[in-house]
Amino acid sequence: MDESPDVTRILQEAARGRRDAVDRAMPVIYEELRRIAQGHLSRERPDHTLTTTALVHEAYMKLVDINQVDWQDRAHFFAMAARQMRRILIDYARRAGRAKRGGDAVLVSLDEATDFPVLRSESLLRLDEALERLEQTNERQCRVVECRCFVGLSVEETAEALDTSPTTVKRDWAFARAWLNRELGGDPDGEDA
Amino acid sequence: MHDLAQVQELFEAALNRPREARREYLDELDIEPGLREDVWSLLEAHAAEGPLDQVAAALAHVTDPGPEGAEADDGRSPPVHVGPYRIHEAVGKGGMATVYRARRDDDESTPWVAVKVVRADADSERVRRRFMAERQILARLDHGRIARFLDDGLTSDGRPYLVTEFVEGERLDRYCERVAVDLERRLTLFLDVCEAVEYAHGRGVVHRDLKPDNVLVTADGEVRLLDFGIAKILDRSAFPGIGKPTTTGVHVLTLSYASPEQLRGDPITPSSDVYQLGLLLVRMVTGRVPPVHERSVEPFTVQLAGRTTSPSSPQDEKRLARLEAIITRALALRPGSRPASVEELRAAVEAALADSAHDLAPSTTIEPGQGDTLDLRLVGLGLLVVAVLIVAAVALMG
């Protein structure tokens, strides 16, 4: 019924240490998240708010047979989804930036996403750049920020998703948060209304 | 650029010291000045709210700053005055508002109040409507265990604010770990929380954001329910002028405590509060909540025995077994399979606490012969399909 790769199986393989399984899962997760996000954004719903948390959960329910994966696989799904969520939002922000400058009529629906003004601000793109720099010095801290900010996972959930302890996540988060706040605080302009 | 590992090490060492001692600590270290200033600027960034926090709040609606996030007394610069209130300090922040401890004018004899102000960066028509709704909800509620509404108005730059009674207290979960160490005391506190929620339901209000952050316990051991910021009025006919009905309950949510219907974006009923109360009780008893990916599976069975953070007497063991059954029902994916009301949940917990002889038969609420208990796996599978369909249906609704 479904010709796309089986994420449930991929998660099981990833759990057995197959690195390429993760690489295969990423695009599927990306595509599903993007599709769901687009669906939400393009429909006029007067009182809805798009939350990344809800999006990721929706993708999870669609892609994974929850009776066949254990809790660790599920946690890993959230970690992968966090990375893809970041990519999707950055893609939106880039296109919004282009649309603002007069090109790209494709993404008309973005104007309707009034509940998500962050997509139309430069701050998201700057966060992405700062995260890339952080990733080069400390990859795990970058992953922690993705889980916390892009999916809204708690400290405990982030720890499970990244196979580490809550204490480590708390430390990483405290430092990465301060570092990013400082990095992003340097340039006060660049915000749009 | 300094070695980040070293910077982090110094940053953490300084952070472990009291705030006023950090500068001195760094000054006395034998390190090069550039490194010292690097660490210092990070400590400053740590203490203040910055651009990342704003993006994060807008992005993931992170309403739960987590156990480490309660550093609201750390050097942010709050407004001096809001209306007639003199701001003392920030005590909490959410995606759309900041809460301050304040006092009317400079009169030291007046009690502290909590002033909630819409954040300048979050001010929008939608947030204002939400604020209006919260005001009207609070004004409807007059109960000893719910923080009382006192006043409202506009700041000098035109942002709305709300004033409620200031509750001096400790977060429910921390209070359980520190003070209410035995199971009996914890359950009694839980019953108090239920009572407040039950009252709100009686007034047509669903809280929708029940979690330890929003329940404080005062020094006298009294429970106070806070933050009706995403609460919703159900019986709209009784409350005219509150805006359009919501087609979906997903506004701002905390993943850790979100009910399945909130995650799906389904309409929210009082049953969502029953679910969140179930999670709250698990947290109170075991010190943690089952992560969302564990509890999204049907059948999901709650385990308390052997996981409590309180010492268990033989009597407690019996209570825990009963609580497991009660909470498992409260955490059913489908609202219809949960206890029908907070009152019913409360009565069941009360019975477990009293350890009364007669068992609370589940058959009193689940119609015999219904498919509910026939094949849970099948039901679970069906639910998933239904969930996906509902998401699609909600999306299609204009």
Coordinates of C-alpha atoms in Angstrom, one line a residue:
Chain A
M1 CA 0.0 0.0 0.0
D2 CA 2.9 2.2 0.6
E3 CA 6.0 2.4 -1.6
S4 CA 8.1 4.6 0.6
P5 CA 10.7 2.9 2.8
D6 CA 9.4 1.3 5.9
V7 CA 10.4 3.6 8.8
T8 CA 9.5 1.0 11.4
R9 CA 12.1 -1.4 9.9
I10 CA 14.6 1.3 9.5
L11 CA 14.3 2.2 13.1
Q12 CA 14.9 -1.4 14.1
E13 CA 18.0 -1.6 11.9
A14 CA 19.3 1.7 13.2
A15 CA 18.9 0.2 16.7
R16 CA 21.2 -2.7 15.7
G17 CA 23.8 -0.1 14.8
R18 CA 23.3 0.3 11.1
R19 CA 24.4 3.8 10.4
D20 CA 23.0 3.9 6.9
A21 CA 19.6 3.0 8.2
V22 CA 19.5 6.5 9.7
D23 CA 20.5 8.1 6.5
R24 CA 17.7 6.3 4.7
A25 CA 15.1 7.3 7.3
M26 CA 16.0 11.0 7.2
P27 CA 14.5 11.9 3.8
V28 CA 11.3 9.9 4.5
I29 CA 10.8 11.7 7.8
Y30 CA 11.7 15.0 6.1
E31 CA 9.2 14.5 3.4
E32 CA 6.4 13.5 5.7
L33 CA 6.9 16.4 8.0
R34 CA 7.1 18.8 5.1
R35 CA 3.9 17.4 3.7
I36 CA 2.0 17.7 7.0
A37 CA 3.3 21.2 7.6
Q38 CA 2.3 22.3 4.2
G39 CA -1.1 20.8 4.7
H40 CA -1.6 22.8 7.9
L41 CA -0.3 26.0 6.5
S42 CA -2.2 26.0 3.3
R43 CA -5.6 25.6 4.9
E44 CA -7.4 28.5 6.4
R45 CA -8.1 27.7 9.9
P46 CA -9.0 30.7 11.8
D47 CA -8.0 29.5 15.2
H48 CA -5.2 27.1 14.7
T49 CA -1.6 27.3 15.8
L50 CA 1.0 25.1 14.2
T51 CA 3.1 23.5 16.8
T52 CA 6.2 21.6 15.9
T53 CA 5.5 19.2 18.7
A54 CA 2.2 18.3 17.2
L55 CA 3.7 18.0 13.7
V56 CA 6.3 15.6 14.8
H57 CA 3.8 13.5 16.6
E58 CA 1.6 13.4 13.7
A59 CA 4.4 12.2 11.5
Y60 CA 5.3 9.6 14.0
M61 CA 1.8 8.2 14.1
K62 CA 1.7 8.1 10.3
L63 CA 5.2 6.6 9.7
V64 CA 5.8 4.2 12.5
D65 CA 4.0 1.0 13.5
I66 CA 4.1 1.8 17.2
N67 CA 3.5 -1.8 18.1
Q68 CA 6.6 -3.0 16.5
V69 CA 9.2 -0.6 17.9
D70 CA 10.5 -0.4 21.4
W71 CA 10.7 2.8 23.4
Q72 CA 14.3 3.4 22.4
D73 CA 13.5 3.3 18.7
R74 CA 10.7 5.7 19.3
A75 CA 13.0 8.1 21.2
H76 CA 15.4 7.9 18.2
F77 CA 12.7 8.8 15.9
F78 CA 12.1 12.0 17.8
A79 CA 15.8 12.9 17.6
M80 CA 15.8 12.4 13.9
A81 CA 12.6 14.3 13.5
A82 CA 14.1 17.2 15.4
R83 CA 16.9 17.5 12.8
Q84 CA 14.4 17.4 10.0
M85 CA 12.1 19.8 11.7
R86 CA 14.9 22.3 11.8
R87 CA 15.6 21.8 8.1
I88 CA 12.0 22.3 7.2
L89 CA 11.6 25.5 9.2
I90 CA 14.8 26.9 7.8
D91 CA 13.6 26.1 4.3
Y92 CA 10.4 28.0 5.0
A93 CA 12.3 30.9 6.4
R94 CA 14.5 31.1 3.4
R95 CA 11.6 31.0 1.0
A96 CA 9.8 33.6 3.0
G97 CA 12.9 35.8 2.8
R98 CA 12.9 35.4 -1.0
A99 CA 9.1 36.0 -1.2
K100 CA 9.6 39.1 0.8
R101 CA 12.1 40.4 -1.8
G102 CA 9.6 39.9 -4.5
G103 CA 10.3 36.4 -6.0
D104 CA 8.9 33.0 -5.3
A105 CA 5.2 33.1 -5.7
V106 CA 5.0 29.4 -4.9
L107 CA 4.6 29.9 -1.2
V108 CA 1.6 32.1 -1.1
S109 CA 0.2 30.2 1.9
L110 CA 3.0 31.6 4.1
D111 CA 1.1 34.8 4.4
E112 CA -1.6 33.0 6.0
A113 CA 0.7 31.5 8.6
T114 CA 0.2 34.5 10.8
D115 CA 0.5 32.4 13.9
F116 CA 4.1 31.6 12.9
P117 CA 5.7 34.9 12.4
V118 CA 9.1 33.4 13.4
L119 CA 9.1 31.9 9.9
R120 CA 9.3 35.3 8.4
S121 CA 12.0 36.6 10.6
E122 CA 15.8 36.6 10.1
S123 CA 16.3 35.3 13.6
L124 CA 15.6 31.7 12.5
L125 CA 18.2 31.8 9.8
R126 CA 20.7 33.3 12.2
L127 CA 19.9 30.6 14.7
D128 CA 20.6 28.0 12.0
E129 CA 24.0 29.5 11.2
A130 CA 24.9 29.7 14.8
L131 CA 23.9 26.0 15.3
E132 CA 26.1 25.0 12.4
R133 CA 29.1 26.7 14.2
L134 CA 28.1 25.0 17.5
E135 CA 27.9 21.6 15.7
Q136 CA 31.5 21.9 14.6
T137 CA 32.7 22.2 18.1
N138 CA 30.2 20.1 20.0
E139 CA 27.8 18.1 17.9
R140 CA 25.8 16.7 20.9
Q141 CA 25.0 20.2 22.1
C142 CA 23.6 21.0 18.7
R143 CA 21.4 17.9 18.8
V144 CA 20.2 18.9 22.3
V145 CA 19.2 22.3 21.1
E146 CA 17.3 20.8 18.2
C147 CA 15.4 18.4 20.4
R148 CA 14.6 21.2 22.9
C149 CA 13.8 24.0 20.5
F150 CA 12.5 22.4 17.3
V151 CA 10.4 19.7 18.9
G152 CA 9.9 20.9 22.4
L153 CA 11.2 17.7 24.1
S154 CA 11.7 17.9 27.8
V155 CA 15.2 17.3 29.4
E156 CA 14.3 13.7 30.1
E157 CA 12.9 13.1 26.6
T158 CA 15.9 14.6 25.0
A159 CA 18.1 12.4 27.1
E160 CA 16.3 9.3 25.9
A161 CA 16.3 10.5 22.3
L162 CA 20.1 11.1 22.3
D163 CA 21.1 8.1 24.5
T164 CA 22.5 10.1 27.2
S165 CA 21.7 11.1 30.8
P166 CA 19.4 14.0 31.8
T167 CA 22.3 15.5 33.7
T168 CA 24.3 15.7 30.5
V169 CA 21.4 17.2 28.7
K170 CA 20.9 19.8 31.4
R171 CA 24.6 20.8 31.3
D172 CA 24.6 20.9 27.5
W173 CA 21.5 22.9 27.4
A174 CA 22.6 25.5 30.0
F175 CA 25.9 26.0 28.1
A176 CA 24.5 25.9 24.5
R177 CA 21.6 28.2 25.5
A178 CA 24.0 30.8 26.9
W179 CA 26.3 30.5 24.0
L180 CA 23.6 30.9 21.4
N181 CA 22.0 33.8 23.2
R182 CA 25.3 35.5 23.2
E183 CA 26.0 34.7 19.5
L184 CA 22.6 35.8 18.4
G185 CA 22.6 38.9 20.6
G186 CA 25.5 40.5 18.9
D187 CA 23.6 42.0 16.0
P188 CA 20.4 43.9 17.1
D189 CA 19.1 44.7 13.7
G190 CA 18.1 42.2 11.1
E191 CA 14.7 41.7 12.7
D192 CA 11.6 42.4 10.7
A193 CA 8.3 43.4 12.0
Chain B
M1 CA 38.5 31.5 20.0
H2 CA 39.1 29.6 23.2
D3 CA 38.8 25.9 23.6
L4 CA 35.1 25.5 24.1
A5 CA 35.5 22.5 26.5
Q6 CA 37.6 24.7 28.8
V7 CA 35.2 27.6 28.5
Q8 CA 32.3 25.2 29.4
E9 CA 34.2 23.9 32.4
L10 CA 34.8 27.3 33.8
F11 CA 31.2 28.4 33.0
E12 CA 29.8 25.5 35.0
A13 CA 32.2 26.0 37.9
A14 CA 31.2 29.6 38.1
L15 CA 27.5 28.7 37.7
N16 CA 27.7 26.4 40.8
R17 CA 28.5 29.4 42.9
P18 CA 26.1 32.0 44.2
R19 CA 25.3 34.6 41.6
E20 CA 27.1 37.4 43.5
A21 CA 30.2 35.3 44.0
R22 CA 30.8 34.5 40.3
R23 CA 32.7 37.6 39.2
E24 CA 35.0 37.3 42.1
Y25 CA 35.6 33.6 41.5
L26 CA 36.6 34.3 37.9
D27 CA 38.7 37.3 38.8
E28 CA 40.8 35.1 41.2
L29 CA 41.5 32.4 38.7
D30 CA 44.9 32.5 37.0
I31 CA 43.6 32.6 33.5
E32 CA 44.2 34.9 30.6
P33 CA 41.9 37.9 30.6
G34 CA 40.3 37.1 27.2
L35 CA 39.2 33.7 28.5
R36 CA 37.8 35.3 31.6
E37 CA 35.7 37.8 29.7
D38 CA 34.6 35.0 27.3
V39 CA 33.2 33.0 30.3
W40 CA 31.8 36.1 31.9
S41 CA 29.8 37.1 28.8
L42 CA 28.3 33.6 28.7
L43 CA 27.3 33.9 32.4
E44 CA 25.6 37.1 31.5
A45 CA 23.9 35.5 28.5
H46 CA 22.8 32.7 30.8
A47 CA 21.2 35.1 33.3
A48 CA 19.2 37.0 30.8
E49 CA 16.5 36.1 28.3
G50 CA 18.0 36.3 24.9
P51 CA 17.2 35.9 21.2
L52 CA 17.4 32.1 21.4
D53 CA 14.7 32.0 24.0
Q54 CA 12.4 34.1 21.9
V55 CA 12.9 32.0 18.8
A56 CA 12.4 28.9 20.9
A57 CA 9.2 30.2 22.5
A58 CA 7.9 31.1 19.1
L59 CA 8.9 27.8 17.5
A60 CA 8.1 25.0 19.8
H61 CA 5.9 26.8 22.3
V62 CA 8.1 25.6 25.0
T63 CA 6.0 26.6 28.0
D64 CA 7.9 24.4 30.4
P65 CA 11.3 26.0 31.1
G66 CA 12.2 22.7 32.9
P67 CA 13.7 22.4 36.3
E68 CA 16.7 24.5 35.4
G69 CA 14.6 27.2 33.9
A70 CA 13.2 28.6 37.1
E71 CA 15.9 31.2 37.3
A72 CA 13.6 34.0 36.8
D73 CA 15.2 36.0 39.6
D74 CA 18.4 36.0 37.6
G75 CA 19.3 39.4 36.2
R76 CA 16.7 40.3 33.7
S77 CA 15.6 43.9 33.7
P78 CA 11.8 43.9 34.3
P79 CA 9.6 47.0 33.9
V80 CA 9.5 49.2 37.0
H81 CA 5.8 49.9 36.9
V82 CA 2.8 48.2 35.4
G83 CA -0.3 50.2 35.9
P84 CA -0.4 51.1 39.6
Y85 CA 1.8 48.1 40.5
R86 CA 5.4 48.3 41.3
I87 CA 7.3 45.3 39.9
H88 CA 9.5 43.5 42.3
E89 CA 10.9 40.6 40.2
A90 CA 10.0 38.2 37.3
V91 CA 8.8 34.9 38.6
G92 CA 7.9 33.1 35.4
K93 CA 7.6 33.3 31.7
G94 CA 5.7 31.6 29.0
G95 CA 5.4 31.8 25.2
M96 CA 3.2 34.9 25.4
A97 CA 3.5 36.5 28.7
T98 CA 5.8 37.1 31.7
V99 CA 4.7 37.0 35.3
Y100 CA 6.0 39.3 37.9
R101 CA 5.8 39.6 41.6
A102 CA 4.5 43.1 42.4
R103 CA 2.9 45.3 44.9
R104 CA 0.4 48.1 44.7
D105 CA 2.3 51.4 44.7
D106 CA 5.0 51.4 47.2
D107 CA 2.9 50.4 50.1
E108 CA 4.8 47.7 52.0
S109 CA 1.7 46.8 53.9
T110 CA -0.3 45.6 50.8
P111 CA 0.0 41.9 49.9
W112 CA 2.1 40.7 47.0
V113 CA 0.2 40.2 43.7
A114 CA 1.2 38.4 40.5
V115 CA 1.1 40.6 37.4
K116 CA 1.0 38.8 34.1
V117 CA 1.9 41.0 31.1
V118 CA 1.8 40.2 27.4
R119 CA 5.4 40.1 26.1
A120 CA 6.2 42.9 23.7
D121 CA 7.5 40.4 21.2
A122 CA 4.4 38.2 21.4
D123 CA 1.8 41.0 21.3
S124 CA -0.8 40.2 18.5
E125 CA -4.5 40.2 18.0
R126 CA -4.6 36.6 18.8
V127 CA -2.7 36.8 22.0
R128 CA -4.9 39.6 23.1
R129 CA -8.0 37.5 22.5
R130 CA -6.5 34.8 24.5
F131 CA -5.7 37.1 27.3
M132 CA -9.3 38.4 27.3
A133 CA -10.5 34.9 27.5
E134 CA -8.2 34.2 30.4
R135 CA -9.5 37.3 32.2
Q136 CA -13.1 36.2 31.8
I137 CA -12.3 32.7 32.9
L138 CA -10.5 33.8 36.0
A139 CA -13.3 36.2 36.9
R140 CA -15.7 33.3 36.8
L141 CA -13.7 31.3 39.3
D142 CA -13.8 31.9 43.0
H143 CA -12.3 29.0 44.9
G144 CA -9.9 28.7 47.8
R145 CA -7.6 26.5 45.8
I146 CA -7.4 28.6 42.7
A147 CA -5.3 31.8 42.5
R148 CA -7.8 34.6 42.7
F149 CA -8.3 37.2 40.0
L150 CA -7.9 40.8 41.2
D151 CA -7.5 43.3 38.5
D152 CA -6.5 44.0 34.9
G153 CA -5.5 46.9 32.6
L154 CA -3.1 48.2 30.0
T155 CA 0.5 49.0 30.4
S156 CA 1.8 52.5 29.5
D157 CA 2.8 51.1 26.1
G158 CA -0.6 49.5 25.6
R159 CA -0.1 45.9 26.4
P160 CA -2.8 44.0 28.5
Y161 CA -2.0 42.7 31.9
L162 CA -3.8 40.6 34.5
V163 CA -3.4 40.7 38.2
T164 CA -4.0 37.7 40.5
E165 CA -3.3 36.8 44.1
F166 CA 0.4 36.0 44.5
V167 CA 0.9 32.4 45.7
E168 CA 3.9 31.9 47.8
G169 CA 4.6 28.2 47.4
E170 CA 6.6 25.4 46.1
R171 CA 6.0 23.4 42.9
L172 CA 3.9 20.4 43.7
D173 CA 6.4 17.8 42.5
R174 CA 9.2 19.4 44.5
Y175 CA 7.0 19.6 47.6
C176 CA 6.3 15.9 47.3
E177 CA 9.9 15.1 47.2
R178 CA 10.9 17.4 50.0
V179 CA 7.9 17.5 52.4
A180 CA 5.1 15.2 51.5
V181 CA 7.3 12.2 51.5
D182 CA 4.7 9.5 52.4
L183 CA 2.1 8.2 49.9
E184 CA -0.8 9.2 52.1
R185 CA 0.1 12.8 52.2
R186 CA 0.7 12.9 48.4
L187 CA -2.6 11.4 47.7
T188 CA -4.3 13.9 50.0
L189 CA -2.6 16.7 48.0
F190 CA -3.8 15.1 44.8
L191 CA -7.4 15.0 46.0
D192 CA -7.1 18.7 46.7
V193 CA -5.9 19.4 43.2
C194 CA -8.9 17.3 41.9
E195 CA -11.2 19.4 44.0
A196 CA -10.1 22.6 42.3
V197 CA -10.3 21.1 38.8
E198 CA -13.7 19.7 39.6
Y199 CA -14.9 23.1 40.7
A200 CA -13.5 24.7 37.4
H201 CA -15.3 22.0 35.4
G202 CA -18.5 22.8 37.3
R203 CA -18.1 26.4 36.1
G204 CA -17.6 25.2 32.5
V205 CA -13.8 25.7 32.4
V206 CA -11.3 23.1 31.3
H207 CA -7.7 23.9 32.4
R208 CA -5.8 22.0 29.7
D209 CA -2.4 22.7 31.1
L210 CA -2.3 20.7 34.4
K211 CA 1.3 20.0 35.3
P212 CA 3.5 20.4 38.4
D213 CA 4.5 23.9 37.3
N214 CA 1.0 25.1 37.6
V215 CA 0.2 23.7 41.0
L216 CA 1.9 25.3 44.0
V217 CA 1.8 24.2 47.6
T218 CA 1.9 26.9 50.3
A219 CA 3.9 26.7 53.5
D220 CA 0.7 25.6 55.2
G221 CA 0.4 22.7 52.8
E222 CA -2.4 24.3 50.9
V223 CA -2.7 23.5 47.2
R224 CA -3.2 26.4 44.7
L225 CA -4.0 25.9 41.0
L226 CA -2.5 28.5 38.7
D227 CA -2.3 29.6 35.1
F228 CA -5.5 29.3 33.2
G229 CA -3.6 30.8 30.3
I230 CA -4.7 28.1 27.8
A231 CA -7.9 27.1 29.6
K232 CA -11.1 27.0 27.7
I233 CA -14.7 27.7 28.4
L234 CA -16.9 24.8 27.3
D235 CA -20.4 26.1 27.7
R236 CA -20.1 29.1 25.5
S237 CA -23.8 30.1 25.6
A238 CA -23.2 31.1 29.2
F239 CA -20.3 33.3 28.4
P240 CA -21.1 35.5 25.4
G241 CA -18.5 37.4 23.5
I242 CA -15.5 35.2 24.0
G243 CA -14.7 34.7 20.4
K244 CA -15.1 31.8 18.0
P245 CA -15.2 28.2 19.2
T246 CA -11.9 26.4 18.7
T247 CA -11.8 23.7 16.1
T248 CA -8.6 22.3 17.6
G249 CA -7.2 22.3 21.1
V250 CA -3.6 22.6 20.0
H251 CA -2.4 26.0 21.0
V252 CA 0.4 25.9 23.3
L253 CA 1.3 22.7 24.9
T254 CA 3.9 21.0 26.9
L255 CA 4.8 17.7 25.3
S256 CA 5.5 16.0 28.6
Y257 CA 1.9 16.5 29.9
A258 CA -0.1 16.7 26.6
S259 CA -3.1 14.5 26.3
P260 CA -3.5 12.4 23.2
E261 CA -6.3 14.6 21.9
Q262 CA -4.1 17.7 22.4
L263 CA -1.4 16.0 20.4
R264 CA -3.8 15.2 17.7
G265 CA -5.4 18.6 17.7
D266 CA -8.8 17.1 18.5
P267 CA -11.5 19.2 20.4
I268 CA -10.7 19.3 24.1
T269 CA -13.2 18.1 26.7
P270 CA -12.9 17.8 30.5
S271 CA -11.6 14.3 29.8
S272 CA -8.3 15.9 28.8
D273 CA -7.9 17.2 32.3
V274 CA -8.7 13.8 33.7
Y275 CA -5.8 12.5 31.6
Q276 CA -3.4 15.2 32.7
L277 CA -4.4 14.6 36.4
G278 CA -3.5 10.9 35.8
L279 CA 0.0 12.0 34.6
L280 CA 0.3 14.4 37.5
L281 CA -0.4 11.6 39.9
V282 CA 2.2 9.4 38.3
R283 CA 4.7 12.2 38.7
M284 CA 3.8 12.8 42.3
V285 CA 4.2 9.1 43.2
T286 CA 7.2 8.1 41.0
G287 CA 9.0 11.4 40.4
R288 CA 8.7 11.1 36.6
V289 CA 6.1 11.0 33.9
P290 CA 6.0 8.3 31.2
P291 CA 7.4 9.9 28.0
V292 CA 4.9 10.6 25.3
H293 CA 6.2 7.8 23.0
E294 CA 5.6 5.2 25.8
R295 CA 2.1 6.3 26.6
S296 CA 1.0 6.7 23.0
V297 CA 0.8 2.9 22.8
E298 CA -2.3 1.0 23.5
P299 CA -2.6 -0.9 25.8
F300 CA -0.4 1.2 28.1
T301 CA -0.2 0.0 31.6
V302 CA 1.0 2.3 34.4
Q303 CA 3.5 0.8 36.8
L304 CA 4.0 2.3 40.2
A305 CA 5.1 -0.5 42.4
G306 CA 8.9 -0.4 42.9
R307 CA 9.1 3.0 41.3
T308 CA 7.9 5.2 44.1
T309 CA 10.0 7.9 45.6
S310 CA 8.3 7.4 48.9
P311 CA 8.8 4.6 51.4
S312 CA 6.1 1.9 50.9
S313 CA 4.3 0.2 53.8
P314 CA 2.5 -3.0 53.2
Q315 CA -0.7 -0.9 53.1
D316 CA 0.8 1.4 50.5
E317 CA 1.6 -1.7 48.3
K318 CA -2.1 -2.4 48.2
R319 CA -2.9 1.2 47.5
L320 CA -0.4 1.3 44.7
A321 CA -1.9 -1.7 43.0
R322 CA -5.3 0.0 43.0
L323 CA -3.8 3.3 41.9
E324 CA -2.1 1.5 39.0
A325 CA -5.5 0.3 37.8
I326 CA -7.1 3.8 38.3
I327 CA -4.4 5.7 36.5
T328 CA -4.2 3.2 33.7
R329 CA -7.8 4.0 33.0
A330 CA -7.2 7.7 33.3
L331 CA -4.4 7.4 30.7
A332 CA -6.5 5.6 28.1
L333 CA -5.9 7.0 24.7
R334 CA -9.6 7.3 24.1
P335 CA -11.4 9.8 26.3
G336 CA -14.4 7.5 26.4
S337 CA -12.4 4.8 28.2
R338 CA -11.3 7.1 31.0
P339 CA -13.1 7.8 34.2
A340 CA -16.1 9.9 33.1
S341 CA -15.3 12.9 35.3
V342 CA -12.7 14.3 37.7
E343 CA -15.2 13.5 40.4
E344 CA -15.1 9.8 39.5
L345 CA -11.3 9.9 39.4
R346 CA -11.2 11.6 42.8
A347 CA -13.6 9.1 44.3
A348 CA -11.5 6.2 43.1
V349 CA -8.3 7.7 44.5
E350 CA -10.1 8.5 47.7
A351 CA -11.3 4.9 48.0
A352 CA -7.7 3.7 47.4
L353 CA -6.5 6.1 50.1
A354 CA -9.1 4.9 52.5
D355 CA -8.3 1.4 51.5
S356 CA -12.0 0.7 51.7
A357 CA -13.1 -2.9 51.5
H358 CA -15.3 -2.7 48.4
D359 CA -13.5 -2.6 45.1
L360 CA -14.4 0.0 42.6
A361 CA -15.7 -2.1 39.8
P362 CA -14.7 -0.9 36.4
S363 CA -17.9 -2.4 35.0
T364 CA -19.8 0.5 36.6
T365 CA -18.5 2.8 33.8
I366 CA -17.8 0.5 30.9
E367 CA -20.9 -1.0 29.4
P368 CA -20.7 -4.8 29.5
G369 CA -20.6 -6.4 26.1
Q370 CA -19.0 -3.5 24.4
G371 CA -15.8 -4.0 22.4
D372 CA -13.9 -1.9 24.8
T373 CA -12.3 -4.8 26.6
L374 CA -12.6 -7.4 23.9
D375 CA -9.4 -6.9 22.0
L376 CA -7.3 -4.0 23.1
R377 CA -4.8 -4.5 20.3
L378 CA -7.5 -4.2 17.7
V379 CA -8.9 -1.2 19.5
G380 CA -5.4 0.4 19.6
L381 CA -4.9 -0.2 15.9
G382 CA -8.3 1.3 15.1
L383 CA -7.6 4.2 17.3
L384 CA -4.5 5.0 15.4
V385 CA -6.4 5.0 12.1
V386 CA -9.1 7.1 13.7
A387 CA -6.5 9.5 15.1
V388 CA -5.0 10.0 11.6
L389 CA -8.4 10.5 10.1
I390 CA -9.4 13.0 12.8
V391 CA -6.2 15.0 12.1
A392 CA -7.2 15.0 8.5
A393 CA -10.8 15.9 9.2
V394 CA -9.8 18.7 11.6
A395 CA -7.4 20.0 8.9
L396 CA -10.2 20.1 6.4
M397 CA -12.6 22.0 8.6
G398 CA -12.6 25.6 7.8

